[in-house]
């Protein structure tokens, strides 16, 4: 049996994509104008540079690719220009809500991204666990909020994690321009701050997806639950739970024991069990074969079970919730998740919620590979937030093209869109004289970096 592919894209559709970028950017121009500075042109060029770059981007490469710009103007735009990034992020959230927002099937997602860095001068950099490298390394950590509705996804908010030692170091704060009102907050607190901000901005969503690091935190889960929102949180395989709520009491003081009498409650009776051990104890009738999502090549199906459990929280039973256990057909790994979804939540709904975590992982791949999320050479607080904000704006544009062109090409991918832009977007024709000037600018930048490095070493 033959099969037909829906593909009605034409040259005019490709040409219109540039008009869409101009139209999108036109709605944001007011954010890049102040009483003393207009950087509208540079903001457009910065997005162009991101979308035209094929490898690891930087200001020199952007200037080489984008017509009518230079390294210095782009560097000033991202590092020193005083435009406020927060209204741009709010605007992005409004646009995403309008494009793909859905109160039932839309989802917020909390995750982080680590950026390996050399030296000690870039804001918030220190030796800390770097998920990108799988070990402790010198890096910055950004906490992000993503949004998806089915395969359509993007990032909508960001926070830079400022380690406590940085928050207390006034000299380094001043050098990197960390605002005086910025105080130390844990990554979990930053995540919760973004969730509340999205809710304040009326971003519509049916649940919140949380990765394993944040999912293990009972405080964040409780905050979400207390505010009447639903979550599905990845947890580790060695997470402890009870199948029935144990009794708790304050132990009696042992006869002849020294010191204070016990004051803290402890659970009594049955010991808690690891979720991975619980999986092996389930009956066959507790498992169901469910559809998770489509991929470019095939459908993903899983064996899924759901059980009511009481998680161990500081040695005591937490509130009863769902434990979802998922074994995908094409993988050997098992996924464990907690959810506070209502008792009458269908298995199909759990499958939809569980599978949505995949899309935020793809979103970070999009950000890095398509929009230059990890490609920056800035050291200041403002520079980091400016770069990330422009990355999110570039990703919004890609989402718009995916929606428009996807109607005519059902198997269109984000990478396809990137390749389209690389072909049709105007590129700078570099003359021999301009090439020499660009090389000179890079030499000056290297000399400046070397002098700065020597000053730090003294």
Coordinates of C-alpha atoms in Angstrom, one line a residue:
X1 CA 0.0 0.0 0.0
X2 CA 1.4 3.4 -1.0
X3 CA 1.3 6.4 1.3
X4 CA 1.2 10.1 0.4
X5 CA 3.2 12.8 2.0
X6 CA 1.5 16.2 2.7
X7 CA 3.9 18.7 1.1
X8 CA 2.6 21.9 -0.4
X9 CA 5.5 24.3 0.3
X10 CA 6.5 26.6 -2.5
X11 CA 9.2 29.2 -3.1
X12 CA 6.7 32.0 -2.1
X13 CA 6.3 30.4 1.3
X14 CA 10.1 30.5 1.8
X15 CA 10.3 34.1 0.8
X16 CA 7.5 35.0 3.2
X17 CA 9.5 33.7 6.1
X18 CA 11.7 36.8 6.0
X19 CA 8.6 39.0 6.1
X20 CA 7.4 37.1 9.2
X21 CA 10.7 37.8 11.0
X22 CA 10.4 41.5 10.2
X23 CA 6.8 41.5 11.4
X24 CA 7.6 39.7 14.6
X25 CA 10.6 41.9 15.4
X26 CA 8.5 45.0 14.6
X27 CA 6.2 44.2 17.5
X28 CA 9.2 44.2 19.9
X29 CA 11.0 47.4 18.7
X30 CA 9.7 49.5 21.6
X31 CA 11.7 47.4 24.0
X32 CA 14.9 48.4 22.4
X33 CA 14.4 52.2 22.5
X34 CA 15.3 54.3 25.5
X35 CA 15.6 58.1 26.1
X36 CA 19.2 58.0 25.1
X37 CA 19.7 54.9 22.9
X38 CA 18.1 53.1 20.0
X39 CA 19.3 49.6 19.4
X40 CA 16.5 48.3 17.3
X41 CA 18.8 47.7 14.3
X42 CA 21.3 45.8 16.4
X43 CA 18.6 43.7 18.0
X44 CA 17.4 42.5 14.6
X45 CA 21.0 41.9 13.5
X46 CA 21.7 39.8 16.6
X47 CA 18.7 37.5 15.8
X48 CA 20.0 37.3 12.2
X49 CA 23.4 36.3 13.4
X50 CA 22.0 33.5 15.6
X51 CA 19.9 32.1 12.8
X52 CA 22.7 32.3 10.1
X53 CA 25.4 30.7 12.3
X54 CA 26.1 27.0 11.6
X55 CA 28.7 26.4 14.3
X56 CA 29.6 28.0 17.6
X57 CA 28.6 31.6 17.2
X58 CA 30.2 34.8 18.6
X59 CA 30.1 38.5 17.7
X60 CA 32.8 38.2 15.1
X61 CA 31.1 35.4 13.3
X62 CA 27.7 37.2 13.5
X63 CA 29.4 40.4 12.0
X64 CA 30.9 38.3 9.2
X65 CA 27.5 36.8 8.3
X66 CA 25.0 39.7 8.8
X67 CA 24.9 42.6 6.4
X68 CA 25.6 46.1 7.7
X69 CA 26.9 45.3 11.2
X70 CA 30.1 45.0 13.0
X71 CA 31.5 43.3 16.0
X72 CA 31.6 46.4 18.3
X73 CA 28.0 47.3 17.8
X74 CA 26.7 43.8 18.5
X75 CA 29.0 43.5 21.6
X76 CA 27.7 46.8 22.9
X77 CA 24.1 45.7 22.3
X78 CA 24.3 42.5 24.2
X79 CA 26.8 43.5 27.0
X80 CA 26.4 47.2 27.7
X81 CA 23.2 48.6 26.1
X82 CA 20.7 49.4 29.0
X83 CA 17.5 47.9 27.4
X84 CA 15.4 46.0 29.9
X85 CA 15.1 42.3 29.1
X86 CA 12.2 41.5 31.5
X87 CA 9.5 43.2 29.4
X88 CA 10.8 41.3 26.4
X89 CA 10.3 38.0 28.2
X90 CA 6.8 39.0 29.3
X91 CA 6.0 39.8 25.6
X92 CA 7.4 36.4 24.5
X93 CA 5.1 34.7 27.0
X94 CA 2.1 36.6 25.7
X95 CA 2.9 35.7 22.1
X96 CA 3.5 32.0 23.0
X97 CA 0.2 31.9 24.8
X98 CA -1.5 33.3 21.7
X99 CA 0.3 30.9 19.3
X100 CA 0.1 27.5 21.1
X101 CA -1.5 28.2 24.5
X102 CA -4.0 25.7 25.8
X103 CA -5.4 25.5 29.3
X104 CA -5.9 21.7 29.1
X105 CA -3.1 20.4 27.0
X106 CA -0.5 23.1 27.3
X107 CA 2.3 22.5 29.8
X108 CA 5.0 24.4 31.6
X109 CA 8.3 22.6 32.1
X110 CA 11.1 23.3 34.6
X111 CA 14.7 22.4 33.7
X112 CA 18.2 23.7 33.8
X113 CA 21.1 24.1 31.4
X114 CA 24.7 24.3 32.3
X115 CA 27.3 26.3 30.4
X116 CA 31.0 25.2 30.9
X117 CA 33.3 28.3 31.2
X118 CA 36.9 29.0 31.8
X119 CA 38.3 31.4 34.4
X120 CA 36.5 33.0 37.3
X121 CA 35.4 36.4 36.0
X122 CA 32.2 35.5 34.2
X123 CA 29.2 36.1 36.4
X124 CA 28.0 33.2 38.6
X125 CA 30.7 30.8 37.3
X126 CA 32.2 28.3 39.8
X127 CA 32.9 24.6 40.0
X128 CA 29.5 22.9 40.3
X129 CA 27.7 20.0 38.9
X130 CA 27.5 20.4 35.1
X131 CA 24.8 18.1 33.6
X132 CA 26.2 18.8 30.1
X133 CA 29.5 17.2 31.1
X134 CA 28.1 14.8 33.7
X135 CA 30.6 15.9 36.4
X136 CA 31.6 18.9 38.6
X137 CA 33.1 21.5 36.4
X138 CA 33.6 25.3 36.1
X139 CA 30.3 26.5 34.7
X140 CA 27.3 28.7 34.9
X141 CA 23.8 27.3 35.5
X142 CA 20.7 28.7 34.0
X143 CA 17.2 27.7 35.2
X144 CA 14.6 27.8 32.4
X145 CA 10.9 27.6 32.0
X146 CA 9.7 25.9 28.8
X147 CA 6.2 25.5 27.2
X148 CA 4.8 22.9 25.0
X149 CA 1.5 21.9 23.4
X150 CA 2.2 18.6 21.7
X151 CA 5.3 18.8 19.6
X152 CA 5.2 22.6 19.4
X153 CA 7.6 23.9 22.1
X154 CA 9.8 26.8 23.1
X155 CA 11.5 28.4 26.1
X156 CA 9.6 31.3 27.7
X157 CA 11.6 32.4 30.8
X158 CA 15.1 32.2 32.3
X159 CA 17.0 32.8 35.5
X160 CA 20.7 32.7 36.2
X161 CA 21.6 30.8 39.3
X162 CA 23.9 33.0 41.4
X163 CA 25.8 30.7 43.8
X164 CA 25.8 31.8 47.5
X165 CA 29.5 32.7 47.4
X166 CA 28.9 35.0 44.5
X167 CA 25.9 36.6 46.2
X168 CA 28.0 37.5 49.2
X169 CA 31.1 38.7 47.2
X170 CA 30.5 42.5 46.8
X171 CA 33.6 43.0 44.7
X172 CA 32.7 40.3 42.1
X173 CA 29.1 41.5 42.1
X174 CA 30.2 45.0 41.3
X175 CA 32.6 43.9 38.5
X176 CA 29.8 41.9 36.8
X177 CA 27.0 44.4 37.4
X178 CA 24.8 42.1 39.6
X179 CA 21.9 44.4 40.7
X180 CA 21.8 45.2 44.4
X181 CA 18.3 43.7 44.8
X182 CA 19.5 40.3 43.6
X183 CA 19.9 37.9 46.6
X184 CA 20.8 34.3 46.8
X185 CA 18.0 31.9 45.8
X186 CA 18.2 28.2 45.3
X187 CA 17.5 26.8 41.9
X188 CA 14.2 25.4 43.2
X189 CA 13.2 28.9 44.4
X190 CA 14.1 30.3 41.0
X191 CA 11.9 27.7 39.3
X192 CA 9.0 28.5 41.6
X193 CA 9.5 32.2 40.9
X194 CA 9.2 31.6 37.1
X195 CA 6.1 29.4 37.5
X196 CA 4.3 32.1 39.6
X197 CA 5.4 34.7 37.0
X198 CA 3.9 32.7 34.1
X199 CA 0.7 32.3 36.1
X200 CA 0.6 36.0 36.7
X201 CA 1.0 36.6 33.0
X202 CA -2.0 34.3 32.4
X203 CA 0.1 31.7 30.5
X204 CA -2.5 28.8 30.0
X205 CA -1.4 25.4 31.1
X206 CA -2.8 22.1 32.3
X207 CA 0.2 20.8 34.2
X208 CA 3.8 21.5 35.1
X209 CA 6.6 19.1 34.1
X210 CA 9.6 18.9 36.4
X211 CA 12.9 17.2 35.8
X212 CA 14.5 14.8 38.3
X213 CA 16.6 17.4 40.2
X214 CA 13.6 19.6 40.9
X215 CA 11.2 16.7 41.1
X216 CA 12.8 15.3 44.2
X217 CA 12.2 18.5 46.1
X218 CA 9.1 18.1 48.2
X219 CA 8.9 21.9 48.9
X220 CA 8.4 22.7 45.2
X221 CA 5.9 19.9 44.7
X222 CA 4.0 21.2 47.8
X223 CA 4.0 24.8 46.6
X224 CA 2.6 23.7 43.2
X225 CA -0.1 21.6 45.0
X226 CA -1.0 24.3 47.5
X227 CA -1.6 26.7 44.7
X228 CA -4.0 24.4 42.9
X229 CA -1.8 23.4 40.0
X230 CA -1.0 19.9 38.8
X231 CA 2.6 18.6 38.3
X232 CA 4.3 15.5 37.0
X233 CA 7.8 15.2 38.4
X234 CA 10.6 12.9 37.4
X235 CA 12.1 11.1 40.4
X236 CA 15.1 8.8 40.9
X237 CA 14.7 5.0 41.0
X238 CA 15.9 4.9 44.6
X239 CA 13.1 7.2 45.8
X240 CA 11.4 5.7 48.9
X241 CA 7.7 5.4 49.3
X242 CA 5.1 3.6 51.4
X243 CA 2.1 1.9 49.9
X244 CA 0.1 2.7 53.1
X245 CA 0.5 5.6 55.4
X246 CA 2.5 4.5 58.4
X247 CA 1.7 5.6 61.9
X248 CA 4.0 8.2 63.4
X249 CA 4.9 9.0 66.9
X250 CA 7.6 10.5 69.1
X251 CA 9.7 7.7 70.4
X252 CA 9.8 7.1 74.2
X253 CA 13.0 7.9 75.9
X254 CA 15.0 4.8 76.5
X255 CA 15.6 4.0 80.1
X256 CA 19.0 5.2 81.3
X257 CA 19.6 7.1 78.1
X258 CA 21.5 10.4 78.4
X259 CA 20.7 13.7 76.8
X260 CA 17.4 15.2 75.8
X261 CA 14.2 13.3 75.3
X262 CA 13.2 12.7 71.7
X263 CA 11.0 15.4 70.3
X264 CA 10.7 14.5 66.6
X265 CA 8.1 12.1 65.2
X266 CA 9.2 8.9 63.5
X267 CA 7.4 6.5 61.3
X268 CA 6.7 3.1 62.8
X269 CA 5.7 -0.2 61.3
X270 CA 6.5 -1.2 57.7
X271 CA 9.7 0.1 56.1
X272 CA 9.4 2.2 53.0
X273 CA 10.4 0.6 49.6
X274 CA 12.4 1.9 46.7
X275 CA 10.2 2.6 43.6
X276 CA 12.4 0.4 41.5
X277 CA 11.7 -2.5 43.8
X278 CA 8.0 -1.7 43.9
X279 CA 7.9 -2.0 40.1
X280 CA 8.9 -5.7 40.3
X281 CA 6.1 -6.4 42.8
X282 CA 3.3 -5.2 40.6
X283 CA 0.8 -7.7 39.2
X284 CA 0.5 -8.0 35.4
X285 CA -3.0 -6.6 35.6
X286 CA -1.6 -3.3 36.9
X287 CA 0.2 -2.6 33.7
X288 CA -1.3 -1.1 30.5
X289 CA 0.1 -0.7 27.0
X290 CA -0.4 3.0 26.1
X291 CA 0.5 5.4 23.3
X292 CA 3.0 8.1 24.4
X293 CA 3.7 10.2 21.4
X294 CA 4.6 10.3 17.7
X295 CA 8.2 10.7 16.5
X296 CA 9.6 11.5 13.1
X297 CA 10.0 7.7 12.4
X298 CA 7.4 5.9 14.5
X299 CA 5.0 5.9 17.3
X300 CA 6.2 5.5 20.9
X301 CA 4.3 3.0 23.1
X302 CA 4.9 2.1 26.7
X303 CA 4.0 -0.3 29.4
X304 CA 2.7 2.0 32.2
X305 CA 1.5 1.4 35.7
X306 CA 0.1 3.9 38.3
X307 CA 0.0 3.4 42.0
X308 CA -1.1 5.5 45.0
X309 CA 1.9 6.0 47.4
X310 CA 3.1 8.1 50.3
X311 CA 6.5 9.5 49.5
X312 CA 9.2 9.6 52.3
X313 CA 9.8 13.3 53.2
X314 CA 12.4 13.8 55.9
X315 CA 11.7 10.4 57.2
X316 CA 7.9 10.9 57.5
X317 CA 5.1 10.2 55.1
X318 CA 4.2 13.0 52.7
X319 CA 0.8 13.5 51.2
X320 CA -0.6 10.7 49.1
X321 CA 0.1 11.0 45.4
X322 CA 0.4 9.0 42.2
X323 CA 3.5 7.1 41.3
X324 CA 3.7 6.6 37.5
X325 CA 6.1 3.9 36.2
X326 CA 6.8 3.8 32.5
X327 CA 8.8 1.4 30.4
X328 CA 9.0 2.4 26.7
X329 CA 8.9 -0.4 24.2
X330 CA 12.1 0.6 22.4
X331 CA 14.2 1.3 25.5
X332 CA 15.5 -0.6 28.5
X333 CA 15.3 2.3 30.9
X334 CA 12.4 2.8 33.3
X335 CA 11.0 6.2 34.1
X336 CA 9.5 7.0 37.6
X337 CA 7.3 10.1 38.2
X338 CA 5.2 11.6 41.0
X339 CA 2.0 13.4 40.2
X340 CA -0.7 15.2 42.3
X341 CA -3.3 14.7 39.5
X342 CA -6.8 14.0 40.7
X343 CA -7.9 10.5 41.6
X344 CA -10.1 10.2 38.5
X345 CA -7.3 11.1 36.0
X346 CA -7.3 8.7 33.1
X347 CA -4.4 6.6 32.0
X348 CA -4.4 8.4 28.7
X349 CA -4.0 11.7 30.5
X350 CA -1.0 10.4 32.5
X351 CA 0.5 9.1 29.2
X352 CA 0.2 12.6 27.7
X353 CA 1.6 14.3 30.7
X354 CA 4.5 11.8 31.1
X355 CA 5.4 12.0 27.4
X356 CA 5.5 15.8 27.4
X357 CA 8.8 15.9 29.3
X358 CA 10.5 14.7 26.1
X359 CA 9.6 18.0 24.3
X360 CA 11.5 20.2 26.8
X361 CA 14.6 18.1 26.2
X362 CA 14.1 18.7 22.5
X363 CA 13.6 22.4 23.2
X364 CA 17.1 22.7 24.7
X365 CA 18.5 20.9 21.7
X366 CA 16.7 23.4 19.5
X367 CA 18.1 26.3 21.6
X368 CA 21.7 25.1 21.4
X369 CA 21.7 23.8 17.8
X370 CA 19.5 26.3 16.1
X371 CA 19.4 29.5 18.2
X372 CA 22.8 29.7 19.8
X373 CA 21.6 29.2 23.4
X374 CA 25.1 28.1 24.6
X375 CA 27.1 30.3 22.3
X376 CA 28.1 33.5 24.0
X377 CA 31.1 35.4 25.3
X378 CA 29.7 37.7 27.8
X379 CA 30.8 38.1 31.5
X380 CA 28.2 40.5 33.0
X381 CA 24.8 39.9 34.5
X382 CA 23.2 42.1 31.9
X383 CA 25.1 40.4 29.1
X384 CA 24.0 36.9 30.1
X385 CA 20.3 37.9 30.4
X386 CA 20.4 39.9 27.2
X387 CA 21.8 37.0 25.3
X388 CA 19.3 34.5 26.7
X389 CA 16.4 36.8 26.0
X390 CA 17.4 37.2 22.4
X391 CA 17.8 33.5 22.1
X392 CA 14.2 33.0 23.4
X393 CA 13.0 35.6 20.8
X394 CA 14.8 33.7 18.0
X395 CA 13.2 30.5 19.2
X396 CA 9.8 32.2 19.1
X397 CA 10.4 33.1 15.5
X398 CA 11.3 29.5 14.7
X399 CA 8.1 28.3 16.4
X400 CA 6.1 30.7 14.3
X401 CA 7.6 29.3 11.1
X402 CA 7.0 25.7 12.3
X403 CA 3.3 26.5 12.8
X404 CA 3.0 28.2 9.4
X405 CA 5.0 25.9 7.3
X406 CA 3.9 22.8 9.2
X407 CA 0.4 23.2 7.7
X408 CA 1.9 22.6 4.3
X409 CA 4.7 20.1 5.2
X410 CA 3.6 17.6 7.9
X411 CA 7.0 16.2 8.6
X412 CA 8.8 19.6 8.8
X413 CA 11.4 19.7 11.6
X414 CA 13.1 22.5 13.4
X415 CA 16.4 21.6 11.6
X416 CA 14.5 22.0 8.2
X417 CA 13.5 25.5 9.3
X418 CA 17.1 26.3 10.2
X419 CA 18.4 25.2 6.8
X420 CA 15.7 27.2 5.1
X421 CA 16.8 30.4 6.9
X422 CA 20.5 29.7 6.1
X423 CA 19.7 29.7 2.4
X424 CA 17.2 32.5 2.0
X425 CA 18.3 35.0 4.7
X426 CA 20.4 37.8 3.3
X427 CA 24.1 37.3 3.9
X428 CA 26.9 39.7 4.0
X429 CA 29.2 39.7 1.0
X430 CA 32.6 40.2 2.5
X431 CA 35.2 42.1 0.4
X432 CA 38.9 41.6 0.8
X433 CA 39.2 44.9 2.7
X434 CA 36.3 44.0 5.0
X435 CA 37.9 40.6 5.6
X436 CA 41.1 42.3 6.7
X437 CA 39.1 44.6 9.0
X438 CA 37.2 41.7 10.5
X439 CA 40.5 39.9 11.2
X440 CA 41.9 43.1 12.7
X441 CA 38.9 43.3 15.0
X442 CA 39.4 39.8 16.2
X443 CA 43.1 40.5 16.9
X444 CA 42.1 43.5 18.9
X445 CA 39.6 41.4 20.9
X446 CA 42.2 38.8 21.5
X447 CA 44.7 41.4 22.7
X448 CA 42.0 42.9 25.0
X449 CA 41.3 39.5 26.4
X450 CA 45.0 38.8 27.0
X451 CA 45.5 42.1 28.8
X452 CA 42.4 41.4 30.9
X453 CA 43.7 37.9 31.8
X454 CA 47.1 39.3 32.8
X455 CA 45.4 41.9 35.0
X456 CA 43.5 39.2 36.8
X457 CA 46.6 37.2 37.4
X458 CA 48.5 40.0 39.0

